Amino acid sequence: MSKTGVGSGRGSRSRVRRGAVVAALAVTAALLVAGLVGFFADPLRLPPEVLQVLDQRASVVSMFIGAAGLVIAFAALLLQLRSDRRRTTAENASGTEPPAQPPPAPGTQTQLNMPAAGGTVNAVQGGTLNIHNPAAPGGRPGGGGQEPSS
């Protein structure tokens, strides 16, 4: 069963869009084929001087197209950052927080590896906190072993 009704007009717009996309792809493919044929066959038999001028002009045009692409990419990045900032601000203002993680079952052991600090933390909920740091001064692991968890 379709979610859009017969009278909503969404189905016809979708078909028109799909047709426009297919037509754009067909035109792009035809231009690609024409460009490749023109590149390899050289049907106009242009002299090298004219080809050199056309090559320089094509380079300038491609430079401007690249600059326009950079401007568009920068604008899109700014819009994305602004959208993320607005969403975060709206979430904070509405008081909605991300769903809370359920606490682990009692006695569950958790291990946290900290490669930048060169150590490992093992913790048992409601039990002890074991810290092992081989890079500690004097070679002692974690400065003494176990600390009670709070």
Short mmCIF file of N, CA and C in Angstrom, two decimals:
data_model
loop_
_atom_site.label_atom_id
_atom_site.label_comp_id
_atom_site.label_asym_id
_atom_site.label_seq_id
_atom_site.Cartn_x
_atom_site.Cartn_y
_atom_site.Cartn_z
N MET A 1 0.85 -1.16 0.00
CA MET A 1 0.00 0.00 0.00
C MET A 1 0.90 1.23 0.00
N SER A 2 0.61 2.19 -0.85
CA SER A 2 1.41 3.38 -1.00
C SER A 2 1.11 4.37 0.11
N LYS A 3 2.14 5.06 0.59
CA LYS A 3 1.95 6.07 1.62
C LYS A 3 1.41 7.36 1.04
N THR A 4 1.61 7.59 -0.25
CA THR A 4 1.09 8.79 -0.88
C THR A 4 -0.22 8.48 -1.56
N GLY A 5 -1.16 9.36 -1.39
CA GLY A 5 -2.46 9.17 -2.00
C GLY A 5 -2.43 9.47 -3.48
N VAL A 6 -3.48 9.07 -4.19
CA VAL A 6 -3.55 9.29 -5.63
C VAL A 6 -3.59 10.78 -5.93
N GLY A 7 -4.28 11.55 -5.13
CA GLY A 7 -4.45 12.97 -5.39
C GLY A 7 -3.34 13.84 -4.84
N SER A 8 -2.31 13.28 -4.22
CA SER A 8 -1.28 14.11 -3.60
C SER A 8 -0.32 14.71 -4.61
N GLY A 9 -0.18 14.10 -5.78
CA GLY A 9 0.72 14.63 -6.80
C GLY A 9 2.18 14.27 -6.58
N ARG A 10 2.50 13.55 -5.54
CA ARG A 10 3.89 13.20 -5.28
C ARG A 10 4.41 12.19 -6.28
N GLY A 11 3.58 11.28 -6.69
CA GLY A 11 4.03 10.25 -7.63
C GLY A 11 4.42 10.84 -8.97
N SER A 12 3.66 11.80 -9.47
CA SER A 12 3.97 12.40 -10.77
C SER A 12 5.25 13.24 -10.68
N ARG A 13 5.47 13.95 -9.56
CA ARG A 13 6.70 14.71 -9.40
C ARG A 13 7.90 13.78 -9.36
N SER A 14 7.75 12.63 -8.72
CA SER A 14 8.84 11.68 -8.64
C SER A 14 9.19 11.15 -10.03
N ARG A 15 8.18 10.87 -10.85
CA ARG A 15 8.43 10.39 -12.21
C ARG A 15 9.09 11.47 -13.05
N VAL A 16 8.68 12.72 -12.87
CA VAL A 16 9.29 13.81 -13.63
C VAL A 16 10.75 13.97 -13.22
N ARG A 17 11.01 13.91 -11.92
CA ARG A 17 12.40 14.00 -11.45
C ARG A 17 13.25 12.87 -12.00
N ARG A 18 12.70 11.66 -11.94
CA ARG A 18 13.43 10.50 -12.44
C ARG A 18 13.73 10.67 -13.93
N GLY A 19 12.74 11.17 -14.68
CA GLY A 19 12.94 11.40 -16.11
C GLY A 19 14.00 12.46 -16.37
N ALA A 20 14.00 13.52 -15.55
CA ALA A 20 15.01 14.57 -15.71
C ALA A 20 16.40 14.05 -15.42
N VAL A 21 16.52 13.19 -14.42
CA VAL A 21 17.83 12.61 -14.10
C VAL A 21 18.31 11.72 -15.23
N VAL A 22 17.42 10.90 -15.78
CA VAL A 22 17.79 10.02 -16.89
C VAL A 22 18.19 10.86 -18.10
N ALA A 23 17.44 11.94 -18.38
CA ALA A 23 17.78 12.80 -19.51
C ALA A 23 19.13 13.47 -19.30
N ALA A 24 19.41 13.95 -18.08
CA ALA A 24 20.70 14.58 -17.79
C ALA A 24 21.83 13.58 -17.96
N LEU A 25 21.64 12.35 -17.50
CA LEU A 25 22.67 11.33 -17.68
C LEU A 25 22.90 11.01 -19.15
N ALA A 26 21.83 10.96 -19.94
CA ALA A 26 21.97 10.69 -21.37
C ALA A 26 22.73 11.82 -22.07
N VAL A 27 22.42 13.07 -21.73
CA VAL A 27 23.11 14.21 -22.34
C VAL A 27 24.58 14.19 -21.93
N THR A 28 24.86 13.91 -20.67
CA THR A 28 26.24 13.85 -20.20
C THR A 28 27.02 12.76 -20.92
N ALA A 29 26.41 11.59 -21.09
CA ALA A 29 27.07 10.49 -21.81
C ALA A 29 27.32 10.88 -23.26
N ALA A 30 26.35 11.54 -23.91
CA ALA A 30 26.53 11.95 -25.31
C ALA A 30 27.66 12.97 -25.43
N LEU A 31 27.74 13.92 -24.49
CA LEU A 31 28.83 14.91 -24.52
C LEU A 31 30.18 14.25 -24.28
N LEU A 32 30.22 13.25 -23.40
CA LEU A 32 31.46 12.53 -23.15
C LEU A 32 31.93 11.81 -24.41
N VAL A 33 31.01 11.13 -25.08
CA VAL A 33 31.36 10.42 -26.32
C VAL A 33 31.82 11.42 -27.38
N ALA A 34 31.11 12.54 -27.53
CA ALA A 34 31.51 13.55 -28.53
C ALA A 34 32.88 14.12 -28.20
N GLY A 35 33.17 14.35 -26.93
CA GLY A 35 34.48 14.86 -26.54
C GLY A 35 35.58 13.87 -26.82
N LEU A 36 35.34 12.59 -26.54
CA LEU A 36 36.36 11.57 -26.81
C LEU A 36 36.61 11.41 -28.31
N VAL A 37 35.53 11.43 -29.09
CA VAL A 37 35.70 11.33 -30.54
C VAL A 37 36.47 12.54 -31.06
N GLY A 38 36.12 13.73 -30.57
CA GLY A 38 36.83 14.93 -31.00
C GLY A 38 38.28 14.91 -30.58
N PHE A 39 38.56 14.34 -29.42
CA PHE A 39 39.94 14.29 -28.92
C PHE A 39 40.79 13.35 -29.75
N PHE A 40 40.27 12.15 -30.03
CA PHE A 40 41.07 11.14 -30.71
C PHE A 40 41.02 11.27 -32.23
N ALA A 41 39.89 11.65 -32.82
CA ALA A 41 39.76 11.67 -34.28
C ALA A 41 40.18 13.00 -34.89
N ASP A 42 40.11 14.11 -34.11
CA ASP A 42 40.41 15.45 -34.59
C ASP A 42 39.69 15.73 -35.91
N PRO A 43 38.35 15.74 -35.90
CA PRO A 43 37.60 15.90 -37.14
C PRO A 43 37.72 17.31 -37.74
N LEU A 44 38.10 18.32 -36.96
CA LEU A 44 38.16 19.68 -37.49
C LEU A 44 39.51 20.00 -38.13
N ARG A 45 40.51 19.20 -37.91
CA ARG A 45 41.86 19.37 -38.44
C ARG A 45 42.38 20.79 -38.20
N LEU A 46 42.37 21.19 -36.95
CA LEU A 46 42.81 22.53 -36.58
C LEU A 46 44.33 22.60 -36.56
N PRO A 47 44.91 23.76 -36.93
CA PRO A 47 46.37 23.90 -36.88
C PRO A 47 46.84 23.95 -35.42
N PRO A 48 48.09 23.62 -35.18
CA PRO A 48 48.62 23.58 -33.81
C PRO A 48 48.52 24.92 -33.08
N GLU A 49 48.65 26.04 -33.79
CA GLU A 49 48.56 27.34 -33.13
C GLU A 49 47.17 27.56 -32.54
N VAL A 50 46.14 27.18 -33.27
CA VAL A 50 44.77 27.33 -32.78
C VAL A 50 44.52 26.39 -31.60
N LEU A 51 45.05 25.18 -31.70
CA LEU A 51 44.90 24.23 -30.61
C LEU A 51 45.58 24.75 -29.34
N GLN A 52 46.73 25.41 -29.50
CA GLN A 52 47.44 25.95 -28.33
C GLN A 52 46.62 27.05 -27.67
N VAL A 53 46.01 27.93 -28.44
CA VAL A 53 45.19 29.00 -27.89
C VAL A 53 43.96 28.40 -27.20
N LEU A 54 43.33 27.42 -27.82
CA LEU A 54 42.17 26.77 -27.22
C LEU A 54 42.54 26.07 -25.92
N ASP A 55 43.73 25.46 -25.88
CA ASP A 55 44.19 24.79 -24.67
C ASP A 55 44.39 25.79 -23.54
N GLN A 56 44.97 26.96 -23.85
CA GLN A 56 45.17 27.98 -22.82
C GLN A 56 43.83 28.49 -22.29
N ARG A 57 42.88 28.72 -23.19
CA ARG A 57 41.57 29.19 -22.76
C ARG A 57 40.86 28.13 -21.92
N ALA A 58 41.00 26.87 -22.29
CA ALA A 58 40.37 25.80 -21.51
C ALA A 58 40.99 25.73 -20.12
N SER A 59 42.29 26.00 -20.02
CA SER A 59 42.95 25.99 -18.71
C SER A 59 42.40 27.11 -17.83
N VAL A 60 42.20 28.29 -18.40
CA VAL A 60 41.67 29.41 -17.63
C VAL A 60 40.24 29.11 -17.18
N VAL A 61 39.42 28.56 -18.08
CA VAL A 61 38.04 28.22 -17.73
C VAL A 61 38.02 27.18 -16.62
N SER A 62 38.88 26.17 -16.71
CA SER A 62 38.90 25.13 -15.67
C SER A 62 39.37 25.69 -14.33
N MET A 63 40.26 26.71 -14.36
CA MET A 63 40.69 27.35 -13.12
C MET A 63 39.51 28.03 -12.44
N PHE A 64 38.69 28.74 -13.22
CA PHE A 64 37.52 29.40 -12.65
C PHE A 64 36.49 28.40 -12.15
N ILE A 65 36.33 27.31 -12.85
CA ILE A 65 35.40 26.27 -12.40
C ILE A 65 35.89 25.67 -11.09
N GLY A 66 37.20 25.44 -10.96
CA GLY A 66 37.76 24.93 -9.72
C GLY A 66 37.59 25.91 -8.57
N ALA A 67 37.78 27.21 -8.84
CA ALA A 67 37.60 28.22 -7.80
C ALA A 67 36.13 28.27 -7.36
N ALA A 68 35.21 28.17 -8.31
CA ALA A 68 33.79 28.15 -7.95
C ALA A 68 33.47 26.92 -7.12
N GLY A 69 34.08 25.79 -7.45
CA GLY A 69 33.88 24.57 -6.66
C GLY A 69 34.38 24.73 -5.24
N LEU A 70 35.52 25.40 -5.07
CA LEU A 70 36.03 25.65 -3.72
C LEU A 70 35.09 26.54 -2.92
N VAL A 71 34.54 27.57 -3.56
CA VAL A 71 33.61 28.46 -2.88
C VAL A 71 32.37 27.70 -2.45
N ILE A 72 31.85 26.86 -3.34
CA ILE A 72 30.65 26.07 -3.03
C ILE A 72 30.94 25.09 -1.89
N ALA A 73 32.10 24.44 -1.93
CA ALA A 73 32.45 23.50 -0.86
C ALA A 73 32.59 24.21 0.48
N PHE A 74 33.19 25.39 0.47
CA PHE A 74 33.35 26.16 1.71
C PHE A 74 31.98 26.58 2.26
N ALA A 75 31.10 27.04 1.36
CA ALA A 75 29.75 27.43 1.80
C ALA A 75 29.00 26.23 2.37
N ALA A 76 29.14 25.07 1.74
CA ALA A 76 28.47 23.87 2.25
C ALA A 76 29.02 23.49 3.62
N LEU A 77 30.32 23.62 3.82
CA LEU A 77 30.91 23.32 5.12
C LEU A 77 30.38 24.27 6.19
N LEU A 78 30.30 25.56 5.88
CA LEU A 78 29.76 26.51 6.84
C LEU A 78 28.30 26.21 7.17
N LEU A 79 27.51 25.86 6.16
CA LEU A 79 26.11 25.52 6.41
C LEU A 79 25.98 24.28 7.28
N GLN A 80 26.84 23.28 7.06
CA GLN A 80 26.81 22.07 7.86
C GLN A 80 27.19 22.37 9.31
N LEU A 81 28.22 23.18 9.51
CA LEU A 81 28.62 23.53 10.87
C LEU A 81 27.52 24.32 11.57
N ARG A 82 26.89 25.25 10.85
CA ARG A 82 25.81 26.04 11.43
C ARG A 82 24.63 25.14 11.79
N SER A 83 24.33 24.17 10.92
CA SER A 83 23.22 23.24 11.18
C SER A 83 23.51 22.40 12.42
N ASP A 84 24.75 21.90 12.54
CA ASP A 84 25.12 21.11 13.72
C ASP A 84 25.03 21.95 14.99
N ARG A 85 25.48 23.20 14.91
CA ARG A 85 25.46 24.08 16.07
C ARG A 85 24.01 24.38 16.49
N ARG A 86 23.14 24.61 15.50
CA ARG A 86 21.73 24.88 15.82
C ARG A 86 21.07 23.65 16.44
N ARG A 87 21.39 22.47 15.91
CA ARG A 87 20.79 21.24 16.44
C ARG A 87 21.23 21.03 17.88
N THR A 88 22.53 21.25 18.15
CA THR A 88 23.05 21.08 19.51
C THR A 88 22.41 22.10 20.45
N THR A 89 22.30 23.35 19.99
CA THR A 89 21.68 24.39 20.81
C THR A 89 20.22 24.06 21.08
N ALA A 90 19.51 23.58 20.07
CA ALA A 90 18.10 23.23 20.25
C ALA A 90 17.93 22.06 21.22
N GLU A 91 18.82 21.08 21.14
CA GLU A 91 18.74 19.94 22.05
C GLU A 91 19.03 20.37 23.48
N ASN A 92 20.01 21.26 23.65
CA ASN A 92 20.33 21.74 24.99
C ASN A 92 19.21 22.60 25.55
N ALA A 93 18.58 23.42 24.71
CA ALA A 93 17.51 24.30 25.17
C ALA A 93 16.25 23.52 25.52
N SER A 94 15.99 22.43 24.77
CA SER A 94 14.78 21.65 25.04
C SER A 94 14.97 20.72 26.22
N GLY A 95 16.18 20.57 26.69
CA GLY A 95 16.43 19.72 27.85
C GLY A 95 16.53 18.25 27.51
N THR A 96 16.51 17.91 26.23
CA THR A 96 16.64 16.51 25.86
C THR A 96 18.11 16.12 25.90
N GLU A 97 18.36 15.04 26.52
CA GLU A 97 19.71 14.53 26.61
C GLU A 97 19.75 13.19 25.88
N PRO A 98 20.93 12.77 25.47
CA PRO A 98 21.01 11.46 24.84
C PRO A 98 20.55 10.38 25.82
N PRO A 99 20.01 9.29 25.30
CA PRO A 99 19.53 8.23 26.20
C PRO A 99 20.65 7.73 27.10
N ALA A 100 20.32 7.56 28.37
CA ALA A 100 21.30 7.11 29.35
C ALA A 100 21.62 5.65 29.14
N GLN A 101 22.89 5.32 29.31
CA GLN A 101 23.32 3.94 29.20
C GLN A 101 22.96 3.22 30.50
N PRO A 102 22.40 2.02 30.42
CA PRO A 102 22.11 1.29 31.66
C PRO A 102 23.42 0.92 32.34
N PRO A 103 23.44 0.96 33.66
CA PRO A 103 24.68 0.61 34.37
C PRO A 103 25.00 -0.87 34.16
N PRO A 104 26.28 -1.20 34.15
CA PRO A 104 26.63 -2.61 33.99
C PRO A 104 26.21 -3.41 35.23
N ALA A 105 26.05 -4.68 35.02
CA ALA A 105 25.65 -5.57 36.12
C ALA A 105 26.71 -5.55 37.21
N PRO A 106 26.31 -5.71 38.48
CA PRO A 106 27.29 -5.72 39.57
C PRO A 106 28.34 -6.80 39.36
N GLY A 107 29.57 -6.43 39.64
CA GLY A 107 30.67 -7.39 39.50
C GLY A 107 31.22 -7.45 38.08
N THR A 108 30.71 -6.61 37.18
CA THR A 108 31.20 -6.61 35.81
C THR A 108 32.55 -5.91 35.77
N GLN A 109 33.51 -6.53 35.09
CA GLN A 109 34.84 -5.94 35.00
C GLN A 109 34.94 -5.13 33.73
N THR A 110 35.50 -3.95 33.83
CA THR A 110 35.71 -3.06 32.70
C THR A 110 37.19 -2.81 32.56
N GLN A 111 37.69 -2.86 31.32
CA GLN A 111 39.11 -2.60 31.08
C GLN A 111 39.21 -1.43 30.12
N LEU A 112 40.08 -0.47 30.43
CA LEU A 112 40.32 0.70 29.60
C LEU A 112 41.80 0.73 29.28
N ASN A 113 42.14 0.60 28.01
CA ASN A 113 43.53 0.67 27.59
C ASN A 113 43.85 2.11 27.20
N MET A 114 44.94 2.63 27.73
CA MET A 114 45.35 3.99 27.44
C MET A 114 46.73 3.95 26.80
N PRO A 115 46.80 3.74 25.46
CA PRO A 115 48.12 3.61 24.84
C PRO A 115 48.95 4.88 24.89
N ALA A 116 48.31 6.07 24.88
CA ALA A 116 49.09 7.31 24.93
C ALA A 116 49.82 7.44 26.26
N ALA A 117 49.18 6.99 27.34
CA ALA A 117 49.80 7.06 28.66
C ALA A 117 50.60 5.80 28.95
N GLY A 118 50.45 4.80 28.10
CA GLY A 118 51.20 3.56 28.28
C GLY A 118 50.69 2.71 29.42
N GLY A 119 49.40 2.76 29.71
CA GLY A 119 48.89 2.00 30.85
C GLY A 119 47.55 1.35 30.57
N THR A 120 47.08 0.59 31.55
CA THR A 120 45.80 -0.11 31.48
C THR A 120 45.09 0.09 32.80
N VAL A 121 43.77 0.32 32.74
CA VAL A 121 42.97 0.47 33.94
C VAL A 121 41.96 -0.67 33.96
N ASN A 122 41.93 -1.45 35.02
CA ASN A 122 40.93 -2.48 35.23
C ASN A 122 40.08 -2.09 36.41
N ALA A 123 38.76 -2.10 36.22
CA ALA A 123 37.88 -1.71 37.32
C ALA A 123 36.76 -2.72 37.45
N VAL A 124 36.43 -3.05 38.68
CA VAL A 124 35.28 -3.91 38.97
C VAL A 124 34.28 -3.04 39.72
N GLN A 125 33.04 -3.00 39.20
CA GLN A 125 32.03 -2.15 39.82
C GLN A 125 31.83 -2.57 41.27
N GLY A 126 31.92 -1.60 42.17
CA GLY A 126 31.75 -1.87 43.58
C GLY A 126 32.94 -2.57 44.20
N GLY A 127 34.04 -2.65 43.44
CA GLY A 127 35.20 -3.36 43.96
C GLY A 127 36.43 -2.48 43.96
N THR A 128 37.46 -2.92 43.27
CA THR A 128 38.74 -2.22 43.30
C THR A 128 39.06 -1.64 41.93
N LEU A 129 39.95 -0.67 41.94
CA LEU A 129 40.43 -0.04 40.72
C LEU A 129 41.91 -0.37 40.60
N ASN A 130 42.28 -1.18 39.63
CA ASN A 130 43.67 -1.57 39.43
C ASN A 130 44.25 -0.75 38.28
N ILE A 131 45.35 -0.06 38.54
CA ILE A 131 46.01 0.75 37.53
C ILE A 131 47.40 0.18 37.31
N HIS A 132 47.69 -0.14 36.06
CA HIS A 132 49.01 -0.64 35.71
C HIS A 132 49.61 0.32 34.70
N ASN A 133 50.70 0.97 35.06
CA ASN A 133 51.37 1.92 34.18
C ASN A 133 52.84 1.55 34.13
N PRO A 134 53.27 0.85 33.09
CA PRO A 134 54.68 0.45 33.02
C PRO A 134 55.61 1.64 32.83
N ALA A 135 55.08 2.79 32.43
CA ALA A 135 55.93 3.96 32.21
C ALA A 135 56.06 4.83 33.46
N ALA A 136 55.57 4.34 34.61
CA ALA A 136 55.63 5.12 35.85
C ALA A 136 57.07 5.27 36.30
N PRO A 137 57.38 6.39 37.01
CA PRO A 137 58.76 6.58 37.49
C PRO A 137 59.16 5.46 38.44
N GLY A 138 60.38 5.00 38.28
CA GLY A 138 60.90 3.95 39.15
C GLY A 138 60.42 2.57 38.74
N GLY A 139 59.65 2.48 37.64
CA GLY A 139 59.20 1.19 37.14
C GLY A 139 58.10 0.56 37.94
N ARG A 140 57.57 1.27 38.96
CA ARG A 140 56.51 0.68 39.77
C ARG A 140 55.19 0.80 39.00
N PRO A 141 54.39 -0.24 38.96
CA PRO A 141 53.14 -0.15 38.23
C PRO A 141 52.14 0.74 38.97
N GLY A 142 51.75 1.84 38.33
CA GLY A 142 50.67 2.69 38.81
C GLY A 142 50.95 3.35 40.13
N GLY A 143 52.13 3.37 40.56
CA GLY A 143 52.44 4.06 41.80
C GLY A 143 51.91 3.32 43.03
N GLY A 144 51.65 2.04 42.96
CA GLY A 144 51.28 1.36 44.19
C GLY A 144 50.20 0.32 44.07
N GLY A 145 49.58 0.18 42.92
CA GLY A 145 48.65 -0.94 42.82
C GLY A 145 47.20 -0.57 42.87
N GLN A 146 46.52 -0.86 43.98
CA GLN A 146 45.07 -0.77 44.03
C GLN A 146 44.59 0.44 44.83
N GLU A 147 43.49 1.01 44.32
CA GLU A 147 42.83 2.08 45.04
C GLU A 147 41.37 1.70 45.17
N PRO A 148 40.74 1.95 46.31
CA PRO A 148 39.32 1.63 46.40
C PRO A 148 38.50 2.54 45.51
N SER A 149 37.50 1.96 44.85
CA SER A 149 36.63 2.76 43.99
C SER A 149 35.57 3.43 44.83
N SER A 150 35.07 4.55 44.36
CA SER A 150 34.05 5.24 45.14
C SER A 150 32.70 5.10 44.51
#
